[in-house]
PDB file of C-alpha atoms in Angstrom:
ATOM      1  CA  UNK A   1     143.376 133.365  81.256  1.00  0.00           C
ATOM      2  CA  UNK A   2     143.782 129.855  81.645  1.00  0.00           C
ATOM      3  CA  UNK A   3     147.358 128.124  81.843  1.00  0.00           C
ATOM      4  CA  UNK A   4     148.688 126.053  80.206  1.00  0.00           C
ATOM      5  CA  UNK A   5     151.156 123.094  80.872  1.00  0.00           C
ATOM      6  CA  UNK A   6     153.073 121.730  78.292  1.00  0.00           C
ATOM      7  CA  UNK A   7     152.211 117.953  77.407  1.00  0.00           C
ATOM      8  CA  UNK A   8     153.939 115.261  78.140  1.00  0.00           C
ATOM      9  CA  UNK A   9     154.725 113.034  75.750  1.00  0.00           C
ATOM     10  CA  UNK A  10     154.599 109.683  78.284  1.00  0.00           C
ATOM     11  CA  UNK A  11     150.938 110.725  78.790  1.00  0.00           C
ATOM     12  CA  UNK A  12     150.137 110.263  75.416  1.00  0.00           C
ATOM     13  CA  UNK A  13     149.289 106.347  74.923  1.00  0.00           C
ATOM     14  CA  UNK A  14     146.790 106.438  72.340  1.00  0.00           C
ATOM     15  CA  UNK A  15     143.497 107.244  71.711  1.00  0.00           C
ATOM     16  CA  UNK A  16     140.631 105.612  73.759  1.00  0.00           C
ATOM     17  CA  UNK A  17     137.409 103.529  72.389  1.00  0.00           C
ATOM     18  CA  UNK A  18     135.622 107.057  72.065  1.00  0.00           C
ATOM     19  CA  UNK A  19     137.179 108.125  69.509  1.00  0.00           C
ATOM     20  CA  UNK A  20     136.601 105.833  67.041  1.00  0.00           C
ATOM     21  CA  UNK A  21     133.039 106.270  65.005  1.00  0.00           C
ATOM     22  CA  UNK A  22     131.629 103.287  63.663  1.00  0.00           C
ATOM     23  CA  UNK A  23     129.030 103.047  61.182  1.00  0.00           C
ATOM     24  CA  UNK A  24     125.029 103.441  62.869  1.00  0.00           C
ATOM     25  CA  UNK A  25     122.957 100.139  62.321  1.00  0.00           C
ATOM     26  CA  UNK A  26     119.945 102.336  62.143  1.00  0.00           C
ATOM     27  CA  UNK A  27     118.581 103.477  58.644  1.00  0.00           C
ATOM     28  CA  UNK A  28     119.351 102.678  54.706  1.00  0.00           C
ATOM     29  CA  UNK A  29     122.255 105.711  54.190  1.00  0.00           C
ATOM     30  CA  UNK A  30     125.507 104.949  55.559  1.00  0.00           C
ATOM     31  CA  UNK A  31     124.504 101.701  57.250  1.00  0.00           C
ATOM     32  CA  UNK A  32     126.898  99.195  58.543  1.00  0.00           C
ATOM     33  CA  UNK A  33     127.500  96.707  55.640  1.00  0.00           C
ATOM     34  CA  UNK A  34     128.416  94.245  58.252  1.00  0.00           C
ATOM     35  CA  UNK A  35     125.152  93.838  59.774  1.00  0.00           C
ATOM     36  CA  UNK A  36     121.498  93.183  58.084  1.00  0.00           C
ATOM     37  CA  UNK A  37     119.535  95.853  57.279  1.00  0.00           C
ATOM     38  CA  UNK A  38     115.808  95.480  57.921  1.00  0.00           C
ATOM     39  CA  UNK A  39     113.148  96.937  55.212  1.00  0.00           C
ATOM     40  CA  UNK A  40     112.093 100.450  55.321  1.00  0.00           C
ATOM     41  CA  UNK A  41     109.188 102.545  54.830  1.00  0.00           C
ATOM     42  CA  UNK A  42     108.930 106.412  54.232  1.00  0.00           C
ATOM     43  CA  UNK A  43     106.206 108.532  54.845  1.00  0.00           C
ATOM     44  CA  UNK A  44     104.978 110.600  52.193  1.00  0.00           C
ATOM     45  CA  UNK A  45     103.230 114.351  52.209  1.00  0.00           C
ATOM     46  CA  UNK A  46      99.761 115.402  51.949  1.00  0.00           C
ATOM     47  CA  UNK A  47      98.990 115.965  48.408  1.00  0.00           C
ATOM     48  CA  UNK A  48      98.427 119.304  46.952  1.00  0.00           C
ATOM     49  CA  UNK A  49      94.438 120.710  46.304  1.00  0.00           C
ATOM     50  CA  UNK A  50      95.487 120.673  42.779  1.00  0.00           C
ATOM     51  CA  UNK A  51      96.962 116.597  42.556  1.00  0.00           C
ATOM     52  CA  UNK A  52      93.597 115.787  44.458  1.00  0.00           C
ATOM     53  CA  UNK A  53      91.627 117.473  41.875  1.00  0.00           C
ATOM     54  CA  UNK A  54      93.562 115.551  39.604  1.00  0.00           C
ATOM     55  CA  UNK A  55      93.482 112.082  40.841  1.00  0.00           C
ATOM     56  CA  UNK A  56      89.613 112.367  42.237  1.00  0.00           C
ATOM     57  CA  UNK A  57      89.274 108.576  42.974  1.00  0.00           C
ATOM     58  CA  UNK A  58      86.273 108.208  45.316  1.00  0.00           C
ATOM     59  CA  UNK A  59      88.291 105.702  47.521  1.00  0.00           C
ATOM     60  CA  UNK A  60      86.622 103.059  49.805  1.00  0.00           C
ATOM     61  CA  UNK A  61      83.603 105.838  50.610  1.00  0.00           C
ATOM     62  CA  UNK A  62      80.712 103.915  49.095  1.00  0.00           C
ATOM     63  CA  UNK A  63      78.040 103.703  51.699  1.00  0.00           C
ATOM     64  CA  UNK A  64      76.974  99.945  51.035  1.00  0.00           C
ATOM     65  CA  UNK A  65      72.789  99.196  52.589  1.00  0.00           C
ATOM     66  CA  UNK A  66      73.323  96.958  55.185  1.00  0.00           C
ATOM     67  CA  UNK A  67      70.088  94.757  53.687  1.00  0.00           C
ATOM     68  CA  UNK A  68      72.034  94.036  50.426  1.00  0.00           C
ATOM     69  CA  UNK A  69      73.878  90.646  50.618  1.00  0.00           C
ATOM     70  CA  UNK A  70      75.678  89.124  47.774  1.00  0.00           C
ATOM     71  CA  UNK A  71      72.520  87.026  46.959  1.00  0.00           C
ATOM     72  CA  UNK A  72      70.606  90.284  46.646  1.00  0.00           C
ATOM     73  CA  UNK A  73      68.528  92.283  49.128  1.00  0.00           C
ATOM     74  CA  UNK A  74      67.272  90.426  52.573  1.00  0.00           C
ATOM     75  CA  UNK A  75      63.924  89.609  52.552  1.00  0.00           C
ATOM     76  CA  UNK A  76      62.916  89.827  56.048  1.00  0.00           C
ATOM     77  CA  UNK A  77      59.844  91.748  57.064  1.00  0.00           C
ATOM     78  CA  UNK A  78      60.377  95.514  58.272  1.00  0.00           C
ATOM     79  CA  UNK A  79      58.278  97.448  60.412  1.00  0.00           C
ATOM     80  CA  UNK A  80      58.063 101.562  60.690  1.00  0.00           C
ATOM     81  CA  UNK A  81      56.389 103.381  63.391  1.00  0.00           C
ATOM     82  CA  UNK A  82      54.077 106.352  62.117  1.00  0.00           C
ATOM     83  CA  UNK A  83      51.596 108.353  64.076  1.00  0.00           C
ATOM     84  CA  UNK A  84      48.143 107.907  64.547  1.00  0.00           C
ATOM     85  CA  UNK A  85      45.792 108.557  61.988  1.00  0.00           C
ATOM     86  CA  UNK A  86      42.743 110.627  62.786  1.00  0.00           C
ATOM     87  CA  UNK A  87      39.407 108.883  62.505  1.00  0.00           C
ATOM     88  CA  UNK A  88      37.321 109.225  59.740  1.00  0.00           C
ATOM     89  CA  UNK A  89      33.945 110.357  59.963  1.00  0.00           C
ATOM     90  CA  UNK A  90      31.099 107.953  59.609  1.00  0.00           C
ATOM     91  CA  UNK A  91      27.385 108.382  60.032  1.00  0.00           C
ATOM     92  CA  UNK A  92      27.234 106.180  63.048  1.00  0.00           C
ATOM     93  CA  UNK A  93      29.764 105.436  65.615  1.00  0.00           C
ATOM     94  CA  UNK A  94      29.406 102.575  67.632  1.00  0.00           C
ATOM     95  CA  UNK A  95      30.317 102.663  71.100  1.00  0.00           C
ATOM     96  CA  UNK A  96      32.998 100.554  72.777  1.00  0.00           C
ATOM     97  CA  UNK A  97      32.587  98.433  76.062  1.00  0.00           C
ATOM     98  CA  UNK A  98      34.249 101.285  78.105  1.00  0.00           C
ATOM     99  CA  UNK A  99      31.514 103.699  77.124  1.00  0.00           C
ATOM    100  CA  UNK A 100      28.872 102.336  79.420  1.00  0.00           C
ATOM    101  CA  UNK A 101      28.344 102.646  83.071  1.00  0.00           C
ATOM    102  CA  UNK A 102      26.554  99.835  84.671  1.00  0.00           C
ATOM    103  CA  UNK A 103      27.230 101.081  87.917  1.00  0.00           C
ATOM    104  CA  UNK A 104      25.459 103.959  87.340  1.00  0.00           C
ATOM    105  CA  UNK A 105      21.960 102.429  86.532  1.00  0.00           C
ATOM    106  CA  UNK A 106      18.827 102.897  88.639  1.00  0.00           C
ATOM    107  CA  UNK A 107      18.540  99.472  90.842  1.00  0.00           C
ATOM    108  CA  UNK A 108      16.851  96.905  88.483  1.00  0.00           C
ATOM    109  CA  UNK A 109      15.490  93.526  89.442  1.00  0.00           C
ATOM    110  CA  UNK A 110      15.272  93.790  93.011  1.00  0.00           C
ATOM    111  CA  UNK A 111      19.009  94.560  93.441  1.00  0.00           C
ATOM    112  CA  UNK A 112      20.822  96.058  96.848  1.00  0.00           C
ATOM    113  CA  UNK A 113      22.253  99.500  95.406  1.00  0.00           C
ATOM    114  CA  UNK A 114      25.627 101.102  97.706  1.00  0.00           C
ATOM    115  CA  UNK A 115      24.996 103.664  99.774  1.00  0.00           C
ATOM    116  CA  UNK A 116      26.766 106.971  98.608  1.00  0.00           C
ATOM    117  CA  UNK A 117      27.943 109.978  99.946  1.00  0.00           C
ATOM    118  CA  UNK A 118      28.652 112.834  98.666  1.00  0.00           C
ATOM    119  CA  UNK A 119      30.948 115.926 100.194  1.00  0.00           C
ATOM    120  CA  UNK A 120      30.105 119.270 100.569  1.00  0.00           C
ATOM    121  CA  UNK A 121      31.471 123.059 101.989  1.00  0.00           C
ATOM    122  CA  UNK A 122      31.617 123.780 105.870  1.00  0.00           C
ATOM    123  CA  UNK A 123      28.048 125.258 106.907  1.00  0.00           C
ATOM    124  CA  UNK A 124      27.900 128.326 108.627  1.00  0.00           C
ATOM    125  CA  UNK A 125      26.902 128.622 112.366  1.00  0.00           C
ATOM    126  CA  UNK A 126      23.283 129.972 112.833  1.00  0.00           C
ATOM    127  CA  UNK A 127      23.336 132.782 114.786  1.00  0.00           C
ATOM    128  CA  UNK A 128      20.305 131.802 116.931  1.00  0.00           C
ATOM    129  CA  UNK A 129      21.791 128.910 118.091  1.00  0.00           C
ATOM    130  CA  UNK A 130      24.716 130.076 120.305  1.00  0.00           C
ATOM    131  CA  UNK A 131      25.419 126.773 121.952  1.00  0.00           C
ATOM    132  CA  UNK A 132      29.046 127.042 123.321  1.00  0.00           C
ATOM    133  CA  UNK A 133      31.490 124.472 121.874  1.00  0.00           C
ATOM    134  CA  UNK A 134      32.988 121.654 124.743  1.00  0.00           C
ATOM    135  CA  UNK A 135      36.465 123.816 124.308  1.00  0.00           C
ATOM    136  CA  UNK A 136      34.868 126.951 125.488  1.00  0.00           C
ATOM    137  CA  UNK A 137      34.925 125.451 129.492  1.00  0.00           C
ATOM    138  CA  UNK A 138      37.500 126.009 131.502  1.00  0.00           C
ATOM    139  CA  UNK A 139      38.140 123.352 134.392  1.00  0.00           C
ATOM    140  CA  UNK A 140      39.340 124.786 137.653  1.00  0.00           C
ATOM    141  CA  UNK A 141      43.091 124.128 138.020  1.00  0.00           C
ATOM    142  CA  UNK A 142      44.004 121.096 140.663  1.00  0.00           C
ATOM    143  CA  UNK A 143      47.600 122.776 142.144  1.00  0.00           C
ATOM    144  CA  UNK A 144      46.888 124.999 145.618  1.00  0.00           C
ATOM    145  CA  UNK A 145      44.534 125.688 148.066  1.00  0.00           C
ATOM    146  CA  UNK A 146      42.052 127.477 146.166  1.00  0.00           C
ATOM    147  CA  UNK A 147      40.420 124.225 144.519  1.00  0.00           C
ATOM    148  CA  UNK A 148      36.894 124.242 146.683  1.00  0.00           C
ATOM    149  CA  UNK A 149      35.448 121.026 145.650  1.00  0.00           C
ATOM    150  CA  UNK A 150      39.130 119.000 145.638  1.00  0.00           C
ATOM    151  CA  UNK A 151      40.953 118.124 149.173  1.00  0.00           C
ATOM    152  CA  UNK A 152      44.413 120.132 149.078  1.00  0.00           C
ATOM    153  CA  UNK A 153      47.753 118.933 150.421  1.00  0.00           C
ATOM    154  CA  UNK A 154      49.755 120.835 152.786  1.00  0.00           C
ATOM    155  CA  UNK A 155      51.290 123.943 151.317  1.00  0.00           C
ATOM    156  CA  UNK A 156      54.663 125.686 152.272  1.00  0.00           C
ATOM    157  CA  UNK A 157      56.260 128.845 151.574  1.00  0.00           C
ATOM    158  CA  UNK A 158      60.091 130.226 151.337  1.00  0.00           C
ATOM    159  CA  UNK A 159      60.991 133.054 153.115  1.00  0.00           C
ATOM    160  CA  UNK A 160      63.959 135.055 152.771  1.00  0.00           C
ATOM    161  CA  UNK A 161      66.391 134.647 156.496  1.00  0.00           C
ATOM    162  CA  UNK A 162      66.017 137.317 158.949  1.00  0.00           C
ATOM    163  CA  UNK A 163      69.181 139.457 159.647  1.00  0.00           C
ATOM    164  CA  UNK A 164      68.026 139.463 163.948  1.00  0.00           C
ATOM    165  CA  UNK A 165      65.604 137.777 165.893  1.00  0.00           C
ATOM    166  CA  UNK A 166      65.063 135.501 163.255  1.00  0.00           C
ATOM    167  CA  UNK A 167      64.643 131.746 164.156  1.00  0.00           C
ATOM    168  CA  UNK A 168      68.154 130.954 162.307  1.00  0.00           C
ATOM    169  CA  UNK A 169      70.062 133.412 164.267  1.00  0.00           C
ATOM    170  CA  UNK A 170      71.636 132.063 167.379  1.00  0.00           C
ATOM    171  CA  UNK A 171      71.862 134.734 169.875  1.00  0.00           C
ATOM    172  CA  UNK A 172      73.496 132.601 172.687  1.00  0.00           C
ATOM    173  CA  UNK A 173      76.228 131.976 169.687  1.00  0.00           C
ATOM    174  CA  UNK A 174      75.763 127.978 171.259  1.00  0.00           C
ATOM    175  CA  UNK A 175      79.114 126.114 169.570  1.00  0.00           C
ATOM    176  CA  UNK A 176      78.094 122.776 167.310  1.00  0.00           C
ATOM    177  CA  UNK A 177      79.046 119.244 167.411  1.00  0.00           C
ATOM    178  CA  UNK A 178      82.092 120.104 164.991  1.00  0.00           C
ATOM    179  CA  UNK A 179      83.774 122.985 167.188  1.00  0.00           C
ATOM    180  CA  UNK A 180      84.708 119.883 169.628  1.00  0.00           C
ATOM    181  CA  UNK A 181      88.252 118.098 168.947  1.00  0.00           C
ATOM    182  CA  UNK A 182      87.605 114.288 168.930  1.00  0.00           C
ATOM    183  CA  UNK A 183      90.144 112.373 171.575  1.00  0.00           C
ATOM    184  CA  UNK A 184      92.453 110.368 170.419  1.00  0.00           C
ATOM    185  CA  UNK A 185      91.914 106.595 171.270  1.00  0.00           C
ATOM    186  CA  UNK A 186      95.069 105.671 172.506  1.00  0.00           C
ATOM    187  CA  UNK A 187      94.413 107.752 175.707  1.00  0.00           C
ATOM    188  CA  UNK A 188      91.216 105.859 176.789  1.00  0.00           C
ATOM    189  CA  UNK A 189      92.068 102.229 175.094  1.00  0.00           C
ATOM    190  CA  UNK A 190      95.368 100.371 175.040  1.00  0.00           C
ATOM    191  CA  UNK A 191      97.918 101.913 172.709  1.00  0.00           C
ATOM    192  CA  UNK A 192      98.780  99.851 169.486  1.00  0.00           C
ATOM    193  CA  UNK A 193     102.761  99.526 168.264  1.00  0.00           C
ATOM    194  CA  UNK A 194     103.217 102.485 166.593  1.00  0.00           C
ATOM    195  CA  UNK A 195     106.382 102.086 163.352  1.00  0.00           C
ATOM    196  CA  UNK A 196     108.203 104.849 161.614  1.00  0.00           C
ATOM    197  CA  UNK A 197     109.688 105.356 158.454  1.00  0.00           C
ATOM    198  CA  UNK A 198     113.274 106.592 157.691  1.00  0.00           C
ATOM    199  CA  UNK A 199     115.456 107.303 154.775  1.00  0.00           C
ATOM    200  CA  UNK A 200     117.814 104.864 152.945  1.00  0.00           C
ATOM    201  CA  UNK A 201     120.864 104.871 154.587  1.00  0.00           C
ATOM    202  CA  UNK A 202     124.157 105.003 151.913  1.00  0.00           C
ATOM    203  CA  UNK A 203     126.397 102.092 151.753  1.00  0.00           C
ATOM    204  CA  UNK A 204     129.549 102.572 152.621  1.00  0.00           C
ATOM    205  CA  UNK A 205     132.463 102.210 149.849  1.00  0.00           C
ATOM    206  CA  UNK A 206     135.223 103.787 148.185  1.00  0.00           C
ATOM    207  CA  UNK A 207     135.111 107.442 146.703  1.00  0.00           C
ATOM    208  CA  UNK A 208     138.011 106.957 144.625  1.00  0.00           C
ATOM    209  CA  UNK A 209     137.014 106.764 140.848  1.00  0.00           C
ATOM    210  CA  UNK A 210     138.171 103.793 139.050  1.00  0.00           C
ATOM    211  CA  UNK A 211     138.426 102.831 135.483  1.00  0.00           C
ATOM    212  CA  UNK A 212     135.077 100.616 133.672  1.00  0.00           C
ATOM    213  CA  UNK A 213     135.851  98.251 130.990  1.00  0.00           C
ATOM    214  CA  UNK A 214     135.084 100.562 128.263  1.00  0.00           C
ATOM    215  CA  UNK A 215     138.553 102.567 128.723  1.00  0.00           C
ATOM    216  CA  UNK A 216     140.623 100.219 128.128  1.00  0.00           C
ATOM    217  CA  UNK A 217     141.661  99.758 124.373  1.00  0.00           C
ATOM    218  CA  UNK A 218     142.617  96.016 123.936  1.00  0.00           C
ATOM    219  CA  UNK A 219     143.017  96.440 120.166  1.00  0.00           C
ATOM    220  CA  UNK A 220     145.761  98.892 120.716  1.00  0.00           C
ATOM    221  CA  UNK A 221     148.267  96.602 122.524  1.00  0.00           C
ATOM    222  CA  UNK A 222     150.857  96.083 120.252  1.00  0.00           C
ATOM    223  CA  UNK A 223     153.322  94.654 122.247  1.00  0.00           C
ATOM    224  CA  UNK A 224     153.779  91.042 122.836  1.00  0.00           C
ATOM    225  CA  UNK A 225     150.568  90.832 119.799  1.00  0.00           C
ATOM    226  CA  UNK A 226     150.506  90.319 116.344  1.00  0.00           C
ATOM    227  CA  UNK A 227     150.424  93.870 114.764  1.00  0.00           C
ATOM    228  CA  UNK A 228     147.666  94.956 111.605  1.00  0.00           C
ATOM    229  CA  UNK A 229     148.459  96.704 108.887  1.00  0.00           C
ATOM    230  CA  UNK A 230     148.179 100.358 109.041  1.00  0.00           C
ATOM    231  CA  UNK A 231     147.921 102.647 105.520  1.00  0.00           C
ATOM    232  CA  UNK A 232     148.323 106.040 105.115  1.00  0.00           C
ATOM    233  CA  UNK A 233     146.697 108.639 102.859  1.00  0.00           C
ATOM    234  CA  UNK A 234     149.475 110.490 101.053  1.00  0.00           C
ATOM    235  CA  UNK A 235     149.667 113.134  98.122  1.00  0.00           C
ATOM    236  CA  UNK A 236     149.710 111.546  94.351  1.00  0.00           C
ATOM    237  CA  UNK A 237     153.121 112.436  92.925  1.00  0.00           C
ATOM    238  CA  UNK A 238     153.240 112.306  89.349  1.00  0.00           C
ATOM    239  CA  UNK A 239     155.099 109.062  87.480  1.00  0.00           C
ATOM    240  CA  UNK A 240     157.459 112.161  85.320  1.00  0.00           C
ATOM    241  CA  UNK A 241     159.271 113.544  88.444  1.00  0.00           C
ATOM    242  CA  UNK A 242     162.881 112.976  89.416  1.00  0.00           C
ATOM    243  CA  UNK A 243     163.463 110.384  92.311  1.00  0.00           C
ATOM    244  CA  UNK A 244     165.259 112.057  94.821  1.00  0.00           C
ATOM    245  CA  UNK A 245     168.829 110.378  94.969  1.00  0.00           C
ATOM    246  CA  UNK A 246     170.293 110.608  98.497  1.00  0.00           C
ATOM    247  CA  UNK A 247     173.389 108.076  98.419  1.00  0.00           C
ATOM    248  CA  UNK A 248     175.489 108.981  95.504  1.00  0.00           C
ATOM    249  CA  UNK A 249     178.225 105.717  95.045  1.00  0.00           C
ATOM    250  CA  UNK A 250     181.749 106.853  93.640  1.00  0.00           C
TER     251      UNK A 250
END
């Protein structure tokens, strides 16, 4: 349940600008008489079958030629395109230029005639005539020794190593060139200066901590400066309650 207060009768002051209704300025009903009204329109229903039977005006539907003109039709020329008729037979048909072939006439009048060639099918190979092809020889290869008629280069062959005896194995176990320790040069040729690096050494100072400027609070110091303003956020009391009287005068 929700409680209620009782209302205070200081709260009440009037009524604000929402509660008054005014008048709409939209519309014809109920309009605001103070202002101008602009005109209106409605929009009407589709008619019933039966009121279009009735009223069967044809309406702008006429389909007008577009070769009528208020002078009467236009009197330009007009072309159709139909297809082609078949010939009719006659009793002679004459022949047309692209009927003859010149080209094709015996040599006339002492004149130098083309040669011409004509192809035919792939003859067949005579089987008394078995002349190898070129392709059938084979020409000796020209890598190795085993060319007879060609000079050869030296040839060499790669063996696998011998485990003993073998001319890779060293049986005197003779050391090599990098079992001996090179001497250093400063025993045999005057020494150079020789330098060494150390570590930074730490300055001396004091290990005492001591304050930076960022812990001091100048803005703070109240004392012997000018003061701000301070505000405080308290609770809202209400403007109805009873000031609390503390000095009562006789």
């Amino acid at each position: 349940m929700e409680k209620k207060y009782p209302l205070i009768a200081g709260r009440e002051k009037g009524p604000g600008p929402g509660r008054y209704g005014l008048p709409p300025t939209i519309g014809f009903i109920g309009h605001d008489f103070t202002k101008s009204t602009s005109p209106a329109y409605s929009f009407h229903g589709r008619m019933s079958d039966t009121m279009y039977c009735v009223d069967s005006s044809p309406g702008p539907q006429y389909r007008v030629d577009a070769k009528i003109t208020r002078f009467g039709r236009d009197g330009t020329p007009a072309y159709s395109m139909l297809g082609r008729s078949k010939a009719q037979k006659e009793l002679f048909q004459t022949p047309g230029p692209g009927a003859y072939s010149p080209e094709k006439t015996p040599p006339c009048n002492l004149q130098r005639r083309p040669p011409s060639y004509t192809m035919g099918s792939r003859t067949h190979y005579r089987s008394v005539d078995p002349v190898p092809a070129p392709n059938k020889y084979c020409l000796p290869p020209l890598m190795g020794p085993q060319v007879p008629n060609k000079q050869a280069s030296a040839s060499y062959t790669m063996s696998g190593s011998y485990s003993a005896g073998g001319p890779s194995v060293d049986l005197a176990q003779t050391p090599g060139p990098c079992r001996y320790n090179s001497t250093d040069p400063s025993v045999y040729l005057p020494r150079q200066p020789a330098f060494s690096m150390l570590g930074r050494h730490s300055v001396p100072k004091d290990a005492t901590k001591k304050p930076g400027p960022g812990t001091y609070n100048p803005e703070k110091v109240t004392v012997h400066k000018a003061r701000a303003p301070a505000f405080s956020l308290g609770v809202r009391h209400s403007e109805f309650v009873t000031p609390l009287v503390v000095y009562v005068s006789d």
